[in-house]
XYZ file of C-alpha atoms in Angstrom:
358
model
C -159.708 77.913 -157.249
C -163.425 77.234 -156.850
C -164.629 73.854 -158.026
C -167.150 74.933 -160.631
C -168.055 77.337 -163.395
C -171.123 79.480 -163.342
C -172.603 82.617 -164.765
C -172.269 85.762 -162.635
C -175.276 86.767 -160.558
C -178.011 88.346 -162.641
C -181.717 88.943 -162.928
C -183.758 85.822 -163.678
C -183.110 84.547 -167.203
C -185.840 84.861 -169.837
C -187.912 81.745 -170.374
C -186.148 81.094 -173.703
C -182.856 80.556 -171.878
C -182.014 77.415 -169.940
C -180.071 78.293 -166.781
C -176.937 76.365 -165.877
C -177.462 73.901 -163.059
C -174.247 74.626 -161.240
C -173.312 75.806 -157.782
C -172.477 79.517 -157.364
C -168.866 80.615 -157.144
C -167.096 83.884 -156.343
C -166.857 86.256 -159.274
C -163.140 86.155 -159.964
C -163.480 87.403 -163.527
C -166.904 88.518 -164.682
C -167.771 88.294 -168.385
C -167.258 91.508 -170.348
C -170.270 93.787 -169.862
C -172.237 90.690 -168.940
C -174.168 88.732 -168.070
C -175.532 88.596 -171.601
C -179.033 87.536 -172.584
C -179.961 85.694 -175.764
C -182.149 88.623 -176.787
C -179.324 91.135 -176.384
C -176.860 89.042 -178.377
C -179.417 88.281 -181.083
C -180.000 92.032 -181.423
C -176.246 92.583 -181.593
C -175.905 90.014 -184.372
C -178.799 91.607 -186.260
C -176.988 94.944 -186.535
C -176.244 96.148 -190.076
C -173.337 93.993 -191.176
C -170.776 96.749 -191.668
C -171.663 98.369 -188.343
C -171.286 95.053 -186.532
C -167.874 94.389 -188.089
C -166.732 97.946 -187.339
C -167.757 97.619 -183.702
C -165.984 94.274 -183.394
C -162.851 95.681 -185.006
C -162.804 98.554 -182.498
C -162.996 96.087 -179.600
C -160.312 93.947 -181.191
C -157.949 96.870 -181.760
C -158.347 97.933 -178.127
C -157.603 94.556 -176.622
C -155.248 93.086 -179.235
C -153.333 96.132 -180.530
C -150.540 93.952 -181.937
C -153.054 92.502 -184.395
C -151.314 89.127 -184.558
C -152.752 85.743 -185.478
C -151.922 82.621 -183.494
C -151.171 79.489 -185.507
C -152.305 76.235 -183.902
C -151.787 72.756 -185.324
C -154.145 69.842 -184.644
C -153.258 66.154 -184.774
C -155.621 63.219 -184.351
C -153.691 60.970 -181.984
C -156.514 58.424 -181.695
C -158.916 58.316 -184.623
C -162.398 56.837 -185.055
C -164.604 54.460 -183.114
C -166.108 57.109 -180.827
C -169.272 55.851 -179.073
C -170.878 59.310 -179.147
C -173.548 59.968 -181.798
C -172.721 63.612 -182.658
C -174.509 64.254 -185.947
C -171.641 66.204 -187.474
C -168.783 63.835 -186.629
C -167.234 61.367 -189.092
C -165.426 59.638 -186.204
C -168.632 58.443 -184.566
C -169.122 54.670 -184.509
C -172.801 55.374 -185.198
C -172.073 56.694 -188.711
C -170.738 54.899 -191.774
C -168.154 57.378 -193.050
C -165.239 55.122 -193.896
C -163.201 56.294 -190.898
C -161.713 53.255 -189.201
C -160.985 53.071 -185.492
C -157.315 53.284 -184.615
C -155.114 53.035 -181.563
C -153.408 55.871 -179.725
C -150.325 57.037 -181.604
C -146.877 56.333 -180.224
C -144.885 59.129 -178.613
C -142.188 59.274 -181.307
C -144.754 59.740 -184.088
C -146.534 62.486 -182.180
C -143.292 64.325 -181.460
C -142.309 64.123 -185.121
C -145.604 65.764 -186.083
C -145.138 68.392 -183.363
C -141.649 69.276 -184.607
C -142.994 69.618 -188.138
C -145.768 71.931 -186.934
C -143.308 73.978 -184.895
C -140.969 74.368 -187.861
C -143.931 75.611 -189.914
C -144.650 78.331 -187.352
C -147.264 76.801 -185.057
C -147.253 78.115 -181.482
C -149.772 75.639 -180.084
C -149.997 71.914 -180.720
C -153.381 70.319 -180.152
C -153.989 66.577 -179.874
C -157.406 65.018 -180.311
C -158.552 61.529 -179.345
C -161.926 60.063 -180.314
C -163.067 58.950 -176.874
C -166.309 59.562 -175.010
C -164.320 59.666 -171.787
C -160.722 58.443 -171.389
C -159.799 55.776 -168.872
C -157.100 56.494 -166.323
C -154.618 54.381 -168.267
C -155.367 56.523 -171.327
C -154.650 59.661 -169.310
C -151.244 58.272 -168.344
C -150.353 57.790 -172.004
C -151.668 61.211 -173.048
C -149.782 62.831 -170.173
C -146.566 61.455 -171.685
C -147.516 63.001 -175.040
C -148.240 66.339 -173.374
C -144.919 66.359 -171.554
C -143.012 65.491 -174.715
C -144.664 68.237 -176.764
C -144.289 70.736 -173.930
C -140.563 69.990 -173.779
C -140.291 71.141 -177.412
C -141.387 74.620 -176.356
C -144.907 74.458 -177.777
C -148.130 75.297 -175.975
C -150.127 72.118 -175.457
C -153.821 71.394 -175.903
C -155.786 68.155 -175.900
C -159.385 67.159 -176.535
C -160.271 63.750 -175.136
C -163.953 63.899 -174.258
C -165.324 64.082 -170.732
C -162.830 64.377 -167.876
C -163.026 63.573 -164.181
C -161.392 65.941 -161.704
C -158.423 63.692 -160.963
C -157.807 63.201 -164.678
C -157.730 66.946 -165.273
C -155.254 67.339 -162.431
C -153.010 64.644 -163.923
C -152.953 66.428 -167.267
C -152.140 69.738 -165.589
C -149.265 68.115 -163.722
C -147.947 66.879 -167.088
C -147.836 70.483 -168.309
C -151.096 70.797 -170.227
C -151.912 74.414 -171.093
C -155.369 74.131 -172.732
C -158.210 71.649 -172.790
C -160.673 71.769 -175.682
C -164.251 70.754 -174.991
C -166.798 72.483 -177.203
C -170.393 73.217 -176.275
C -171.189 72.898 -179.998
C -174.542 74.700 -179.943
C -177.143 76.470 -177.851
C -178.884 74.374 -175.166
C -182.204 74.464 -177.023
C -180.665 73.030 -180.206
C -178.179 70.603 -178.668
C -180.522 67.598 -178.504
C -181.124 67.907 -182.245
C -177.538 66.855 -182.953
C -176.358 64.810 -179.927
C -178.162 62.179 -177.864
C -175.388 60.381 -175.985
C -174.023 63.241 -173.883
C -175.916 66.033 -172.137
C -175.152 69.720 -172.122
C -174.519 69.482 -168.403
C -171.929 66.755 -169.040
C -169.992 69.259 -171.105
C -170.282 71.978 -168.495
C -169.111 69.579 -165.802
C -165.969 68.781 -167.775
C -165.259 72.485 -168.226
C -165.646 72.910 -164.483
C -163.174 70.097 -163.783
C -160.678 71.598 -166.234
C -160.956 75.024 -164.627
C -160.543 73.642 -161.147
C -157.328 71.914 -162.220
C -155.891 75.236 -163.402
C -155.995 74.453 -167.127
C -157.053 77.130 -169.610
C -160.261 76.440 -171.520
C -160.694 76.160 -175.280
C -164.418 76.029 -175.996
C -166.569 77.043 -178.935
C -169.116 75.649 -181.339
C -170.261 74.921 -184.867
C -172.162 77.137 -187.304
C -174.338 75.671 -190.034
C -175.989 72.605 -188.455
C -179.507 73.906 -189.111
C -179.674 76.236 -186.131
C -181.256 79.685 -186.255
C -179.372 82.931 -185.751
C -180.999 83.212 -182.324
C -179.599 79.798 -181.452
C -176.155 80.939 -182.579
C -176.635 83.837 -180.190
C -177.601 81.298 -177.514
C -174.301 79.452 -177.969
C -172.325 82.689 -177.632
C -174.278 83.573 -174.480
C -173.327 80.245 -172.912
C -169.662 80.843 -173.728
C -169.479 84.509 -172.754
C -171.327 84.009 -169.466
C -168.950 81.327 -168.240
C -166.931 82.762 -165.382
C -164.320 83.298 -166.704
C -165.002 82.998 -170.436
C -162.844 80.556 -172.431
C -159.333 81.746 -173.256
C -159.771 80.267 -176.748
C -163.043 80.205 -178.683
C -162.979 78.050 -181.839
C -165.636 78.935 -184.386
C -166.267 76.030 -186.750
C -168.293 76.006 -189.943
C -169.905 72.620 -190.429
C -167.927 70.366 -192.755
C -170.587 68.137 -194.315
C -169.288 64.567 -194.447
C -171.066 61.792 -196.326
C -172.439 59.195 -193.941
C -173.185 61.630 -191.112
C -176.749 62.778 -190.364
C -175.767 66.348 -191.246
C -174.274 65.511 -194.634
C -177.279 67.101 -196.331
C -177.460 70.219 -194.163
C -178.196 73.423 -196.043
C -174.992 75.467 -196.448
C -174.906 78.486 -194.163
C -174.455 81.989 -195.582
C -170.724 82.674 -195.032
C -171.534 86.178 -193.828
C -173.308 84.524 -190.889
C -169.949 83.066 -189.879
C -168.517 86.589 -189.887
C -171.400 87.765 -187.705
C -170.680 84.991 -185.198
C -166.986 85.895 -185.120
C -167.781 89.593 -184.648
C -170.222 88.908 -181.826
C -167.752 86.549 -180.153
C -165.097 89.265 -180.254
C -167.429 91.831 -178.696
C -168.665 89.463 -175.990
C -165.250 87.972 -175.202
C -162.725 90.721 -175.978
C -159.755 89.022 -174.323
C -160.226 85.550 -175.814
C -158.440 84.156 -178.838
C -161.230 83.684 -181.386
C -160.113 80.877 -183.680
C -161.251 80.108 -187.209
C -161.364 76.335 -187.150
C -163.097 73.724 -189.303
C -164.582 74.830 -192.605
C -162.038 77.513 -193.506
C -161.430 75.893 -196.892
C -165.073 76.449 -197.785
C -165.022 80.065 -196.566
C -162.339 81.202 -199.003
C -159.799 83.984 -198.606
C -162.238 86.904 -198.814
C -164.534 85.729 -196.030
C -161.555 84.771 -193.905
C -160.218 88.305 -194.330
C -163.537 89.665 -193.072
C -163.345 87.295 -190.101
C -159.882 88.623 -189.226
C -161.218 92.174 -189.530
C -164.082 91.197 -187.197
C -161.677 89.947 -184.545
C -160.598 86.392 -185.336
C -156.970 86.099 -184.247
C -156.174 82.410 -184.339
C -156.423 79.650 -186.937
C -155.931 75.931 -187.075
C -152.959 75.521 -189.332
C -152.023 72.588 -191.550
C -153.620 70.346 -194.159
C -155.994 68.375 -191.924
C -158.243 68.909 -188.891
C -158.558 65.482 -187.283
C -160.011 63.744 -190.361
C -161.348 66.628 -192.480
C -159.498 68.926 -194.866
C -158.037 72.319 -194.032
C -156.193 74.950 -196.117
C -152.581 73.981 -196.663
C -149.903 75.659 -194.578
C -148.308 77.384 -197.580
C -151.647 78.908 -198.512
C -152.189 80.110 -194.955
C -148.784 81.766 -194.825
C -149.473 83.437 -198.158
C -152.824 84.716 -196.894
C -151.229 86.119 -193.718
C -148.667 87.923 -195.883
C -151.301 89.305 -198.270
C -153.276 90.670 -195.326
C -150.149 91.967 -193.510
C -151.068 89.953 -190.435
C -148.172 89.157 -188.091
C -147.900 85.677 -186.628
C -148.233 85.484 -182.841
C -145.259 84.473 -180.746
C -145.787 81.593 -178.300
C -147.469 82.853 -175.158
C -148.517 86.235 -176.553
C -151.777 87.536 -175.149
C -154.145 90.503 -175.049
C -153.115 93.964 -173.964
C -152.914 94.509 -170.187
C -156.159 95.705 -168.674
C -156.235 99.412 -168.000
C -159.984 99.452 -167.358
C -162.737 96.840 -167.139
C -162.882 94.765 -170.308
C -165.788 95.021 -172.682
C -166.564 98.708 -172.331
C -166.235 99.264 -176.068
């Protein structure tokens, strides 16, 4: 596999876009109907709401005819004390949020949590550690966690911060299926919320993960003060990766006291639906996951998100250190909406024609 990610070849980007500074690579899997421009995606998101949702649902039905929803569980295996200054994050050492720094959890405790998640129906078990970049000795310990969870029959995912190439390879050898590393926002808004890590740092980690043969989980956050055009810019960055992420988590900002974004103006929940719909259209074969902030969305907006193409949720009562709808409530919602739960390893329909023609 080539050693980097890039957008497919295209006409020069408009001045409003910031091109990726990466080496070219062969086009093994071009983005659906791409490459996309910020202007085109902003126009897509500005469609009349019902028309946008209907278009997204048509794409979703074509590529995910089973209509199932993947349940993923997330455990914080190393909480707090992160040296990054991300404005939304209660685990940052820069913010006084009451979250204390802890050590990496022991294997037995992690496996107990994984068994509980599996018994509740989760197909994927995600482990998060509040590091800027793990040391090699940290990777050895996480690799043991990955192997243990993998042996239970669950898909595995970790989010550990920035990775070097050899670290990504070590995790793949341990059986890691997915690596989560979000872009968070559009390039032209990123510096408003993060000052300790560059956008290119994030892209480099994604490149290292891809080269190691690990699937990518990568998305962003809605409601940090960005414009709709900047939300479109985030989706352009994701969709124009070659290939696009297999999982795309869409988070609504959870405002936590003590963080710089605690006083952010709440976003219109219908904007979250628009982002989900656009993500489905741009990335028809990706799992689009409703992640942080589902509690604030409520059942009705979540139902619209599922209609617009969301087909994965984080499942359980906590996402790292913030609240999430309880598992019983999630199961009840799935039943009320007649949404089947995905089996481990289930994916999109086989390609019969180039993706994204809808």
